[in-house]
Amino acid sequence: MKPVFILVRPQLAENVGTAARAMMNCAIDEMRLVDPDEDHLCSRAICASSGAEEILKNAKVFKTVHEAIADLQKVYATTGRPRDMVKPIFTGVGMAQDLNLCLKKDIKCGVLFGPERTGLENQDMDEADAIVKIPLNPEHTSLNLAQAILLVGYEIFRLSDSTKEYQFSVSEDNFADKTELKYFFNHLDRVLEERGYYPDLDKKPRMVRNLQNIFLRAQLTSQEIRTLHGVIDHLSK
Amino acid sequence: MKPVFILVRPQLAENVGTAARAMMNCAIDEMRLVDPDEDHLCSRAICASSGAEEILKNAKVFKTVHEAIADLQKVYATTGRPRDMVKPIFTGVGMAQDLNLCLKKDIKCGVLFGPERTGLENQDMDEADAIVKIPLNPEHTSLNLAQAILLVGYEIFRLSDSTKEYQFSVSEDNFADKTELKYFFNHLDRVLEERGYYPDLDKKPRMVRNLQNIFLRAQLTSQEIRTLHGVIDHLSK
């Protein structure tokens, strides 16, 4: 189950198009429009959606916010400026976590996004159960419509995403093991020894350690170890 | 200390403007441009930056990526599509955490963003220490320039942001304490008792509990308790 994104009185068709694109980036498909100023299927909207045409075509249009959320059980209202209302306020992360709990209970959820120039009116927010205010530079919190949708959608997408925060382009099991590494260090050491790289025996252990640390930090793959063996062989020819 | 955002061969001045706006949303000030197609100070750029003019005016222009990153010590390259390179790959969160550790060590960091149509070329990425790939809908990972900058900047901003993920619009200490709540429940109970709301004594405890749970879930403030006392007084007049 996924939330519905409701665009309230959007002004420009292009912005509805880029909003659809941002929704598609975050795998959110259902868009609803409340009293839009322009036709959300005009060429400017389709063009701006760059590939998210389906979302625009499937978008339903309503006269009022109340009609647009009539079938929903929990509604979040996004805003850039604080409002004096006794409602829960979530960050993007907080909202996504709360939304996730609701969706797991099969509670039908939606998120309201206001018009480009003014944002949601207080009477629009009155219909919502909770407020979403994304933490941003206090001196410049104003986001365009597609950007607000992207940040909210991104936090929702992240909850279902299992990408490792850090990984290597090559699959991890390609990392050289300590045996390959030791073998490489021995090769390097042997050749340097032959070439008289080490001035005297007291200095050698430290010089070896410093050299080895360079290669340890590089987190070498097995392939890279093979490459380095070749490099040493050629340098020492 | 903050990272530098480097826009590589941006095509449209508007996009450089909206990129500046997104940077300002995330409190990132230093923009560098590599061989832009258009003048980043033309009216279209300034207008699109809606308030982030300073960032555009302070932006430095360079001929090559190498010149633009010459003074940096760690560089991240953003991409939407996976590349076959043996470099660390970070998500937005992973990058922000890694970047934060670097900045704490006074390591000068930058993030590369590619041209709108193609993204960064492989030879641009070669200059980078690590890759940033924001997890998004695999069927639609392409972001426009300002959106890529917003997501990366947002993750960086969040690290320095202390907003509670969940809070109430009213300061928490306005929540009614259990004494006020008990007093209200007693008032409600007394009036309902007088009005013969409770059919018989065995049912009463359960009816009281159910009623009280409604108000408990509402997390009432002291002011709301006073309001409800008034409502009950008037209803029972």
Tab-separated table of C-alpha atoms in Angstrom:
chain	number	residue	atom	x	y	z
A	1	MET	CA	0.000	0.000	0.000
A	2	LYS	CA	1.206	3.508	-0.842
A	3	PRO	CA	0.108	7.029	0.088
A	4	VAL	CA	-1.810	9.329	-2.246
A	5	PHE	CA	-0.218	12.698	-3.079
A	6	ILE	CA	-2.762	15.496	-3.341
A	7	LEU	CA	-1.784	18.724	-5.111
A	8	VAL	CA	-4.021	21.543	-3.898
A	9	ARG	CA	-4.779	24.315	-6.424
A	10	PRO	CA	-1.496	23.954	-8.355
A	11	GLN	CA	-0.899	27.007	-10.537
A	12	LEU	CA	1.314	25.953	-13.438
A	13	ALA	CA	0.896	22.833	-15.557
A	14	GLU	CA	4.699	22.504	-15.804
A	15	ASN	CA	4.889	22.205	-12.033
A	16	VAL	CA	2.279	19.457	-12.017
A	17	GLY	CA	4.401	17.707	-14.642
A	18	THR	CA	7.644	17.986	-12.658
A	19	ALA	CA	5.680	16.938	-9.566
A	20	ALA	CA	4.624	13.761	-11.409
A	21	ARG	CA	8.261	13.138	-12.347
A	22	ALA	CA	9.328	13.519	-8.697
A	23	MET	CA	6.562	11.135	-7.617
A	24	MET	CA	7.789	8.561	-10.144
A	25	ASN	CA	11.359	8.989	-8.820
A	26	CYS	CA	9.973	7.870	-5.470
A	27	ALA	CA	7.686	5.139	-6.845
A	28	ILE	CA	4.517	6.931	-5.746
A	29	ASP	CA	1.828	6.556	-8.399
A	30	GLU	CA	-1.445	8.076	-7.240
A	31	MET	CA	-1.785	11.823	-7.784
A	32	ARG	CA	-4.927	13.775	-7.021
A	33	LEU	CA	-5.516	17.392	-8.023
A	34	VAL	CA	-7.739	19.905	-6.250
A	35	ASP	CA	-9.039	22.698	-8.498
A	36	PRO	CA	-5.872	23.114	-10.628
A	37	ASP	CA	-5.406	26.437	-12.490
A	38	GLU	CA	-4.331	24.676	-15.704
A	39	ASP	CA	-4.990	21.434	-17.548
A	40	HIS	CA	-2.675	18.779	-16.095
A	41	LEU	CA	-2.728	16.922	-19.444
A	42	CYS	CA	-1.611	19.848	-21.611
A	43	SER	CA	1.614	19.427	-23.568
A	44	ARG	CA	3.611	21.581	-21.112
A	45	ALA	CA	2.664	19.252	-18.256
A	46	ILE	CA	3.317	16.040	-20.218
A	47	CYS	CA	6.661	17.384	-21.433
A	48	ALA	CA	7.747	18.478	-17.949
A	49	SER	CA	6.849	15.071	-16.518
A	50	SER	CA	9.602	13.519	-18.690
A	51	GLY	CA	8.459	9.920	-18.555
A	52	ALA	CA	5.893	10.144	-15.769
A	53	GLU	CA	2.979	10.675	-18.173
A	54	GLU	CA	1.069	7.721	-16.678
A	55	ILE	CA	0.816	9.450	-13.314
A	56	LEU	CA	-0.677	12.547	-14.962
A	57	LYS	CA	-3.114	10.470	-17.039
A	58	ASN	CA	-4.309	8.576	-13.965
A	59	ALA	CA	-4.584	11.707	-11.791
A	60	LYS	CA	-8.134	12.461	-10.609
A	61	VAL	CA	-9.362	16.048	-10.279
A	62	PHE	CA	-11.567	17.234	-7.384
A	63	LYS	CA	-13.285	20.527	-6.586
A	64	THR	CA	-12.337	20.711	-2.904
A	65	VAL	CA	-9.733	19.284	-0.540
A	66	HIS	CA	-12.528	17.612	1.392
A	67	GLU	CA	-13.708	15.684	-1.697
A	68	ALA	CA	-10.132	14.760	-2.589
A	69	ILE	CA	-9.493	13.158	0.806
A	70	ALA	CA	-12.997	11.763	1.425
A	71	ASP	CA	-11.862	8.094	1.244
A	72	LEU	CA	-8.617	8.606	3.198
A	73	GLN	CA	-8.183	7.741	6.872
A	74	LYS	CA	-5.058	9.726	7.682
A	75	VAL	CA	-3.907	12.922	6.002
A	76	TYR	CA	-0.632	14.817	6.378
A	77	ALA	CA	-0.333	18.455	5.312
A	78	THR	CA	3.038	19.800	4.156
A	79	THR	CA	4.145	23.329	4.986
A	80	GLY	CA	7.324	25.364	4.897
A	81	ARG	CA	6.246	27.898	7.514
A	82	PRO	CA	5.152	27.010	11.045
A	83	ARG	CA	1.409	27.309	11.765
A	84	ASP	CA	-0.233	27.979	15.084
A	85	MET	CA	-2.239	24.761	15.220
A	86	VAL	CA	-2.464	22.063	17.853
A	87	LYS	CA	-1.490	19.222	15.522
A	88	PRO	CA	1.459	16.836	15.533
A	89	ILE	CA	4.362	18.141	13.453
A	90	PHE	CA	6.633	15.651	11.731
A	91	THR	CA	9.927	16.056	9.926
A	92	GLY	CA	10.215	14.139	6.648
A	93	VAL	CA	11.771	11.205	8.505
A	94	GLY	CA	9.181	11.326	11.291
A	95	MET	CA	6.311	11.468	8.808
A	96	ALA	CA	7.672	8.552	6.788
A	97	GLN	CA	7.978	6.422	9.924
A	98	ASP	CA	4.465	7.342	11.090
A	99	LEU	CA	3.059	6.787	7.586
A	100	ASN	CA	4.747	3.392	7.411
A	101	LEU	CA	3.096	2.277	10.652
A	102	CYS	CA	-0.280	3.422	9.312
A	103	LEU	CA	0.132	1.696	5.942
A	104	LYS	CA	1.068	-1.546	7.741
A	105	LYS	CA	-2.299	-1.302	9.491
A	106	ASP	CA	-3.938	-0.795	6.047
A	107	ILE	CA	-4.839	2.778	6.953
A	108	LYS	CA	-5.342	4.724	3.721
A	109	CYS	CA	-3.054	7.761	3.812
A	110	GLY	CA	-2.538	10.917	1.798
A	111	VAL	CA	-0.215	13.921	1.770
A	112	LEU	CA	-1.388	17.440	0.876
A	113	PHE	CA	0.848	19.847	-1.052
A	114	GLY	CA	-0.142	23.504	-1.457
A	115	PRO	CA	-0.082	25.957	-4.364
A	116	GLU	CA	3.337	27.158	-5.542
A	117	ARG	CA	3.043	30.778	-4.437
A	118	THR	CA	1.295	30.550	-1.073
A	119	GLY	CA	1.431	26.955	0.122
A	120	LEU	CA	-1.606	25.440	1.843
A	121	GLU	CA	-4.192	27.758	3.391
A	122	ASN	CA	-4.979	27.201	7.082
A	123	GLN	CA	-8.432	25.874	6.143
A	124	ASP	CA	-6.731	23.239	3.970
A	125	MET	CA	-4.503	22.271	6.899
A	126	ASP	CA	-7.558	22.024	9.160
A	127	GLU	CA	-8.533	18.870	7.249
A	128	ALA	CA	-5.240	17.163	8.075
A	129	ASP	CA	-4.350	14.936	11.023
A	130	ALA	CA	-0.742	16.011	11.111
A	131	ILE	CA	1.693	18.549	9.706
A	132	VAL	CA	4.895	17.784	7.818
A	133	LYS	CA	7.631	20.393	7.950
A	134	ILE	CA	10.906	19.342	6.319
A	135	PRO	CA	13.900	20.769	8.219
A	136	LEU	CA	15.755	23.131	5.890
A	137	ASN	CA	17.814	26.318	6.103
A	138	PRO	CA	15.579	28.535	8.311
A	139	GLU	CA	16.532	31.530	6.166
A	140	HIS	CA	15.284	29.809	3.023
A	141	THR	CA	12.714	27.063	3.581
A	142	SER	CA	10.637	27.785	0.482
A	143	LEU	CA	10.669	24.837	-1.927
A	144	ASN	CA	9.038	24.591	-5.321
A	145	LEU	CA	6.234	22.045	-5.620
A	146	ALA	CA	8.269	19.267	-7.245
A	147	GLN	CA	11.048	19.690	-4.692
A	148	ALA	CA	8.661	19.416	-1.742
A	149	ILE	CA	7.166	16.297	-3.313
A	150	LEU	CA	10.637	14.886	-3.974
A	151	LEU	CA	11.803	15.298	-0.361
A	152	VAL	CA	8.630	13.812	1.118
A	153	GLY	CA	8.562	11.016	-1.464
A	154	TYR	CA	12.267	10.325	-0.961
A	155	GLU	CA	11.819	9.771	2.772
A	156	ILE	CA	8.899	7.433	2.071
A	157	PHE	CA	10.891	5.541	-0.579
A	158	ARG	CA	13.898	5.163	1.718
A	159	LEU	CA	11.841	3.164	4.225
A	160	SER	CA	11.307	0.399	1.686
A	161	ASP	CA	14.829	0.637	0.272
A	162	SER	CA	17.565	-1.722	1.416
A	163	THR	CA	20.571	-0.225	-0.381
A	164	LYS	CA	23.690	-0.368	1.788
A	165	GLU	CA	24.740	3.171	2.789
A	166	TYR	CA	28.268	2.251	1.739
A	167	GLN	CA	29.387	-0.368	-0.743
A	168	PHE	CA	32.027	-1.034	-3.359
A	169	SER	CA	31.333	-0.948	-7.091
A	170	VAL	CA	32.719	-4.469	-7.193
A	171	SER	CA	30.922	-7.048	-5.116
A	172	GLU	CA	32.462	-7.136	-1.642
A	173	ASP	CA	33.687	-10.724	-2.011
A	174	ASN	CA	36.174	-9.431	-4.572
A	175	PHE	CA	38.165	-7.807	-1.795
A	176	ALA	CA	41.563	-9.456	-1.481
A	177	ASP	CA	41.900	-11.638	1.582
A	178	LYS	CA	44.831	-11.337	3.983
A	179	THR	CA	46.650	-14.274	2.374
A	180	GLU	CA	46.723	-12.574	-1.048
A	181	LEU	CA	47.773	-9.351	0.661
A	182	LYS	CA	50.575	-11.020	2.643
A	183	TYR	CA	51.807	-12.708	-0.529
A	184	PHE	CA	51.867	-9.335	-2.290
A	185	PHE	CA	53.699	-7.668	0.611
A	186	ASN	CA	56.294	-10.445	0.566
A	187	HIS	CA	56.757	-10.021	-3.195
A	188	LEU	CA	57.194	-6.249	-2.807
A	189	ASP	CA	59.539	-6.690	0.154
A	190	ARG	CA	61.667	-9.302	-1.618
A	191	VAL	CA	62.163	-7.127	-4.702
A	192	LEU	CA	62.899	-3.980	-2.669
A	193	GLU	CA	65.387	-5.970	-0.568
A	194	GLU	CA	67.161	-7.122	-3.770
A	195	ARG	CA	67.304	-3.547	-5.027
A	196	GLY	CA	68.811	-2.289	-1.775
A	197	TYR	CA	65.783	-0.108	-0.922
A	198	TYR	CA	66.301	-0.592	2.809
A	199	PRO	CA	69.328	1.398	4.047
A	200	ASP	CA	69.735	-0.473	7.355
A	201	LEU	CA	68.013	-3.156	9.398
A	202	ASP	CA	66.723	-0.945	12.261
A	203	LYS	CA	64.900	1.326	9.795
A	204	LYS	CA	63.443	-1.529	7.735
A	205	PRO	CA	60.492	-2.604	9.932
A	206	ARG	CA	59.111	0.944	10.018
A	207	MET	CA	59.616	1.432	6.280
A	208	VAL	CA	57.824	-1.855	5.600
A	209	ARG	CA	54.964	-0.908	7.892
A	210	ASN	CA	54.520	2.500	6.246
A	211	LEU	CA	54.494	0.969	2.769
A	212	GLN	CA	52.035	-1.733	3.797
A	213	ASN	CA	49.668	0.837	5.333
A	214	ILE	CA	49.367	2.599	1.971
A	215	PHE	CA	48.083	-0.577	0.346
A	216	LEU	CA	45.966	-1.585	3.327
A	217	ARG	CA	44.086	1.725	3.212
A	218	ALA	CA	43.368	1.167	-0.477
A	219	GLN	CA	41.171	-1.865	0.317
A	220	LEU	CA	42.576	-3.771	-2.664
A	221	THR	CA	40.550	-6.268	-4.681
A	222	SER	CA	42.062	-9.582	-5.798
A	223	GLN	CA	42.289	-8.221	-9.351
A	224	GLU	CA	44.133	-5.118	-8.155
A	225	ILE	CA	46.605	-7.324	-6.248
A	226	ARG	CA	47.303	-9.235	-9.466
A	227	THR	CA	47.773	-5.907	-11.261
A	228	LEU	CA	50.268	-4.717	-8.641
A	229	HIS	CA	52.250	-7.979	-8.861
A	230	GLY	CA	52.606	-7.279	-12.579
A	231	VAL	CA	53.649	-3.673	-11.945
A	232	ILE	CA	56.379	-4.772	-9.513
A	233	ASP	CA	57.634	-7.462	-11.895
A	234	HIS	CA	57.935	-4.910	-14.682
A	235	LEU	CA	59.552	-2.220	-12.520
A	236	SER	CA	62.102	-4.737	-11.279
A	237	LYS	CA	62.937	-6.144	-14.743
B	1	MET	CA	33.200	23.936	7.310
B	2	LYS	CA	30.945	23.043	4.400
B	3	PRO	CA	31.372	21.171	1.123
B	4	VAL	CA	31.660	22.879	-2.264
B	5	PHE	CA	29.083	21.955	-4.911
B	6	ILE	CA	30.567	21.778	-8.416
B	7	LEU	CA	28.224	21.898	-11.410
B	8	VAL	CA	29.958	20.325	-14.401
B	9	ARG	CA	29.031	21.720	-17.842
B	10	PRO	CA	25.481	22.750	-16.861
B	11	GLN	CA	23.372	23.404	-19.958
B	12	LEU	CA	20.603	25.831	-19.009
B	13	ALA	CA	21.010	29.011	-16.958
B	14	GLU	CA	17.585	28.368	-15.348
B	15	ASN	CA	18.868	25.085	-13.983
B	16	VAL	CA	21.913	26.754	-12.474
B	17	GLY	CA	19.495	29.221	-10.868
B	18	THR	CA	17.237	26.519	-9.405
B	19	ALA	CA	20.376	24.648	-8.327
B	20	ALA	CA	21.472	27.753	-6.377
B	21	ARG	CA	18.022	27.909	-4.776
B	22	ALA	CA	18.281	24.239	-3.738
B	23	MET	CA	21.756	24.873	-2.307
B	24	MET	CA	20.401	27.773	-0.266
B	25	ASN	CA	17.559	25.534	1.010
B	26	CYS	CA	20.300	23.311	2.415
B	27	ALA	CA	22.543	26.145	3.652
B	28	ILE	CA	25.344	25.294	1.206
B	29	ASP	CA	26.893	28.482	-0.158
B	30	GLU	CA	29.860	27.711	-2.365
B	31	MET	CA	29.021	26.892	-5.981
B	32	ARG	CA	31.625	26.269	-8.675
B	33	LEU	CA	30.870	25.947	-12.367
B	34	VAL	CA	32.863	23.992	-14.934
B	35	ASP	CA	32.506	25.266	-18.501
B	36	PRO	CA	28.796	26.218	-18.310
B	37	ASP	CA	26.860	26.511	-21.612
B	38	GLU	CA	25.189	29.754	-20.518
B	39	ASP	CA	25.941	32.800	-18.371
B	40	HIS	CA	25.048	31.915	-14.772
B	41	LEU	CA	24.368	35.605	-14.068
B	42	CYS	CA	21.845	36.166	-16.864
B	43	SER	CA	18.338	37.243	-15.838
B	44	ARG	CA	16.894	33.747	-16.373
B	45	ALA	CA	19.362	32.293	-13.869
B	46	ILE	CA	18.882	35.076	-11.298
B	47	CYS	CA	15.094	34.823	-11.612
B	48	ALA	CA	15.098	31.017	-11.250
B	49	SER	CA	17.288	31.259	-8.140
B	50	SER	CA	14.428	33.075	-6.363
B	51	GLY	CA	16.416	34.592	-3.527
B	52	ALA	CA	19.660	32.671	-3.874
B	53	GLU	CA	21.273	35.359	-6.070
B	54	GLU	CA	24.266	35.605	-3.711
B	55	ILE	CA	25.271	32.020	-4.435
B	56	LEU	CA	25.244	32.729	-8.186
B	57	LYS	CA	27.188	35.961	-7.782
B	58	ASN	CA	29.867	34.244	-5.680
B	59	ALA	CA	30.106	31.215	-7.988
B	60	LYS	CA	33.525	30.753	-9.621
B	61	VAL	CA	33.843	29.439	-13.179
B	62	PHE	CA	36.565	26.965	-14.254
B	63	LYS	CA	37.568	25.448	-17.587
B	64	THR	CA	38.009	21.861	-16.405
B	65	VAL	CA	36.874	19.625	-13.543
B	66	HIS	CA	40.503	19.240	-12.546
B	67	GLU	CA	40.943	23.008	-12.093
B	68	ALA	CA	37.637	23.260	-10.214
B	69	ILE	CA	38.700	20.660	-7.626
B	70	ALA	CA	42.413	21.514	-7.474
B	71	ASP	CA	42.261	22.770	-3.850
B	72	LEU	CA	39.923	20.024	-2.590
B	73	GLN	CA	41.087	16.964	-0.670
B	74	LYS	CA	38.061	14.709	-1.091
B	75	VAL	CA	35.613	14.711	-3.973
B	76	TYR	CA	32.319	12.845	-4.376
B	77	ALA	CA	30.742	12.342	-7.811
B	78	THR	CA	26.964	12.013	-8.110
B	79	THR	CA	25.389	9.655	-10.609
B	80	GLY	CA	21.974	8.158	-11.291
B	81	ARG	CA	23.258	5.146	-13.209
B	82	PRO	CA	25.739	2.609	-11.859
B	83	ARG	CA	29.276	2.807	-13.294
B	84	ASP	CA	31.769	0.009	-13.577
B	85	MET	CA	34.418	1.608	-11.383
B	86	VAL	CA	36.233	0.340	-8.329
B	87	LYS	CA	35.259	3.256	-6.099
B	88	PRO	CA	33.234	3.384	-2.908
B	89	ILE	CA	29.546	4.017	-3.598
B	90	PHE	CA	27.532	5.915	-1.018
B	91	THR	CA	23.817	6.532	-0.687
B	92	GLY	CA	22.866	10.109	0.226
B	93	VAL	CA	22.882	9.170	3.899
B	94	GLY	CA	26.177	7.287	3.624
B	95	MET	CA	27.821	10.182	1.795
B	96	ALA	CA	26.606	12.724	4.332
B	97	GLN	CA	28.019	10.645	7.196
B	98	ASP	CA	31.346	10.162	5.421
B	99	LEU	CA	31.488	13.837	4.456
B	100	ASN	CA	30.762	14.846	8.027
B	101	LEU	CA	33.700	12.803	9.324
B	102	CYS	CA	35.952	14.419	6.708
B	103	LEU	CA	34.798	17.970	7.486
B	104	LYS	CA	35.430	17.344	11.192
B	105	LYS	CA	39.036	16.545	10.227
B	106	ASP	CA	39.136	19.844	8.242
B	107	ILE	CA	39.358	17.915	4.983
B	108	LYS	CA	38.159	20.198	2.180
B	109	CYS	CA	35.359	18.370	0.338
B	110	GLY	CA	33.374	18.861	-2.843
B	111	VAL	CA	30.523	17.166	-4.682
B	112	LEU	CA	30.364	16.941	-8.497
B	113	PHE	CA	27.055	17.194	-10.363
B	114	GLY	CA	26.867	16.430	-14.085
B	115	PRO	CA	25.131	18.087	-17.050
B	116	GLU	CA	21.326	17.806	-17.199
B	117	ARG	CA	21.084	15.534	-20.229
B	118	THR	CA	23.917	13.062	-19.719
B	119	GLY	CA	25.153	13.320	-16.154
B	120	LEU	CA	28.883	13.127	-15.434
B	121	GLU	CA	31.179	11.519	-18.018
B	122	ASN	CA	33.343	8.651	-16.792
B	123	GLN	CA	36.455	10.847	-17.114
B	124	ASP	CA	34.804	13.348	-14.744
B	125	MET	CA	34.115	10.544	-12.283
B	126	ASP	CA	37.733	9.393	-12.544
B	127	GLU	CA	38.721	12.522	-10.610
B	128	ALA	CA	36.482	11.603	-7.671
B	129	ASP	CA	37.314	9.587	-4.555
B	130	ALA	CA	33.825	8.196	-4.187
B	131	ILE	CA	30.493	7.880	-5.966
B	132	VAL	CA	27.124	9.041	-4.629
B	133	LYS	CA	24.048	7.243	-5.931
B	134	ILE	CA	20.800	8.249	-4.257
B	135	PRO	CA	18.446	5.274	-3.925
B	136	LEU	CA	15.342	6.002	-5.994
B	137	ASN	CA	12.772	4.080	-8.038
B	138	PRO	CA	15.000	1.848	-10.219
B	139	GLU	CA	12.612	2.395	-13.135
B	140	HIS	CA	13.052	6.152	-12.916
B	141	THR	CA	16.249	7.329	-11.240
B	142	SER	CA	16.814	10.359	-13.477
B	143	LEU	CA	16.658	13.609	-11.497
B	144	ASN	CA	16.958	17.124	-12.789
B	145	LEU	CA	20.002	19.071	-11.621
B	146	ALA	CA	18.297	21.051	-8.846
B	147	GLN	CA	16.612	17.901	-7.526
B	148	ALA	CA	19.902	15.984	-7.342
B	149	ILE	CA	21.455	18.943	-5.528
B	150	LEU	CA	18.460	19.179	-3.191
B	151	LEU	CA	18.623	15.500	-2.142
B	152	VAL	CA	22.385	15.557	-1.571
B	153	GLY	CA	22.213	18.928	0.193
B	154	TYR	CA	19.250	17.804	2.288
B	155	GLU	CA	21.133	14.791	3.645
B	156	ILE	CA	24.094	17.037	4.476
B	157	PHE	CA	21.826	19.609	6.148
B	158	ARG	CA	20.051	16.944	8.221
B	159	LEU	CA	23.295	15.966	9.941
B	160	SER	CA	23.560	19.407	11.522
B	161	ASP	CA	19.834	19.692	12.197
B	162	SER	CA	18.376	18.875	15.594
B	163	THR	CA	14.650	19.155	14.852
B	164	LYS	CA	12.652	16.503	16.728
B	165	GLU	CA	11.193	14.003	14.224
B	166	TYR	CA	7.877	14.398	16.028
B	167	GLN	CA	6.610	17.321	18.085
B	168	PHE	CA	3.466	19.242	18.914
B	169	SER	CA	2.729	22.695	17.555
B	170	VAL	CA	2.230	23.807	21.146
B	171	SER	CA	5.240	23.526	23.406
B	172	GLU	CA	5.161	20.116	25.051
B	173	ASP	CA	4.788	21.548	28.567
B	174	ASN	CA	1.298	22.671	27.554
B	175	PHE	CA	0.161	19.066	27.639
B	176	ALA	CA	-2.382	18.560	30.439
B	177	ASP	CA	-1.019	16.609	33.375
B	178	LYS	CA	-2.830	13.617	34.841
B	179	THR	CA	-4.339	15.701	37.641
B	180	GLU	CA	-6.084	18.051	35.184
B	181	LEU	CA	-7.160	15.022	33.162
B	182	LYS	CA	-8.543	13.188	36.216
B	183	TYR	CA	-10.391	16.353	37.255
B	184	PHE	CA	-11.936	16.572	33.764
B	185	PHE	CA	-12.901	12.882	33.753
B	186	ASN	CA	-14.570	13.326	37.149
B	187	HIS	CA	-16.489	16.350	35.875
B	188	LEU	CA	-17.656	14.454	32.773
B	189	ASP	CA	-18.557	11.398	34.841
B	190	ARG	CA	-20.501	13.409	37.441
B	191	VAL	CA	-22.603	15.151	34.794
B	192	LEU	CA	-23.266	11.960	32.830
B	193	GLU	CA	-24.230	10.244	36.086
B	194	GLU	CA	-26.719	13.052	36.837
B	195	ARG	CA	-28.181	12.754	33.346
B	196	GLY	CA	-28.622	9.006	33.682
B	197	TYR	CA	-26.132	8.197	30.912
B	198	TYR	CA	-25.098	4.935	32.606
B	199	PRO	CA	-27.824	2.289	32.239
B	200	ASP	CA	-26.569	-0.005	35.008
B	201	LEU	CA	-23.625	-0.332	37.380
B	202	ASP	CA	-21.937	-3.386	35.788
B	203	LYS	CA	-21.735	-1.636	32.398
B	204	LYS	CA	-20.511	1.676	33.842
B	205	PRO	CA	-16.790	0.876	34.352
B	206	ARG	CA	-16.396	-0.220	30.739
B	207	MET	CA	-18.326	2.791	29.405
B	208	VAL	CA	-16.170	5.128	31.492
B	209	ARG	CA	-12.991	3.473	30.281
B	210	ASN	CA	-14.013	3.716	26.614
B	211	LEU	CA	-14.912	7.392	26.970
B	212	GLN	CA	-11.670	8.185	28.797
B	213	ASN	CA	-9.605	6.427	26.094
B	214	ILE	CA	-10.997	8.789	23.462
B	215	PHE	CA	-9.673	11.797	25.368
B	216	LEU	CA	-6.419	10.089	26.357
B	217	ARG	CA	-5.603	9.394	22.703
B	218	ALA	CA	-6.202	13.064	21.895
B	219	GLN	CA	-3.212	14.118	24.044
B	220	LEU	CA	-5.096	17.145	25.384
B	221	THR	CA	-3.425	20.409	26.309
B	222	SER	CA	-4.377	22.298	29.486
B	223	GLN	CA	-6.214	24.837	27.325
B	224	GLU	CA	-8.206	22.103	25.582
B	225	ILE	CA	-9.179	20.634	28.963
B	226	ARG	CA	-10.520	24.051	30.003
B	227	THR	CA	-12.428	24.224	26.702
B	228	LEU	CA	-13.983	20.799	27.276
B	229	HIS	CA	-15.045	21.758	30.842
B	230	GLY	CA	-16.901	24.668	29.262
B	231	VAL	CA	-18.483	22.435	26.616
B	232	ILE	CA	-19.759	20.009	29.262
B	233	ASP	CA	-21.110	22.832	31.435
B	234	HIS	CA	-23.055	24.231	28.483
B	235	LEU	CA	-24.339	20.864	27.276
B	236	SER	CA	-25.538	20.094	30.801
B	237	LYS	CA	-27.233	23.463	31.360
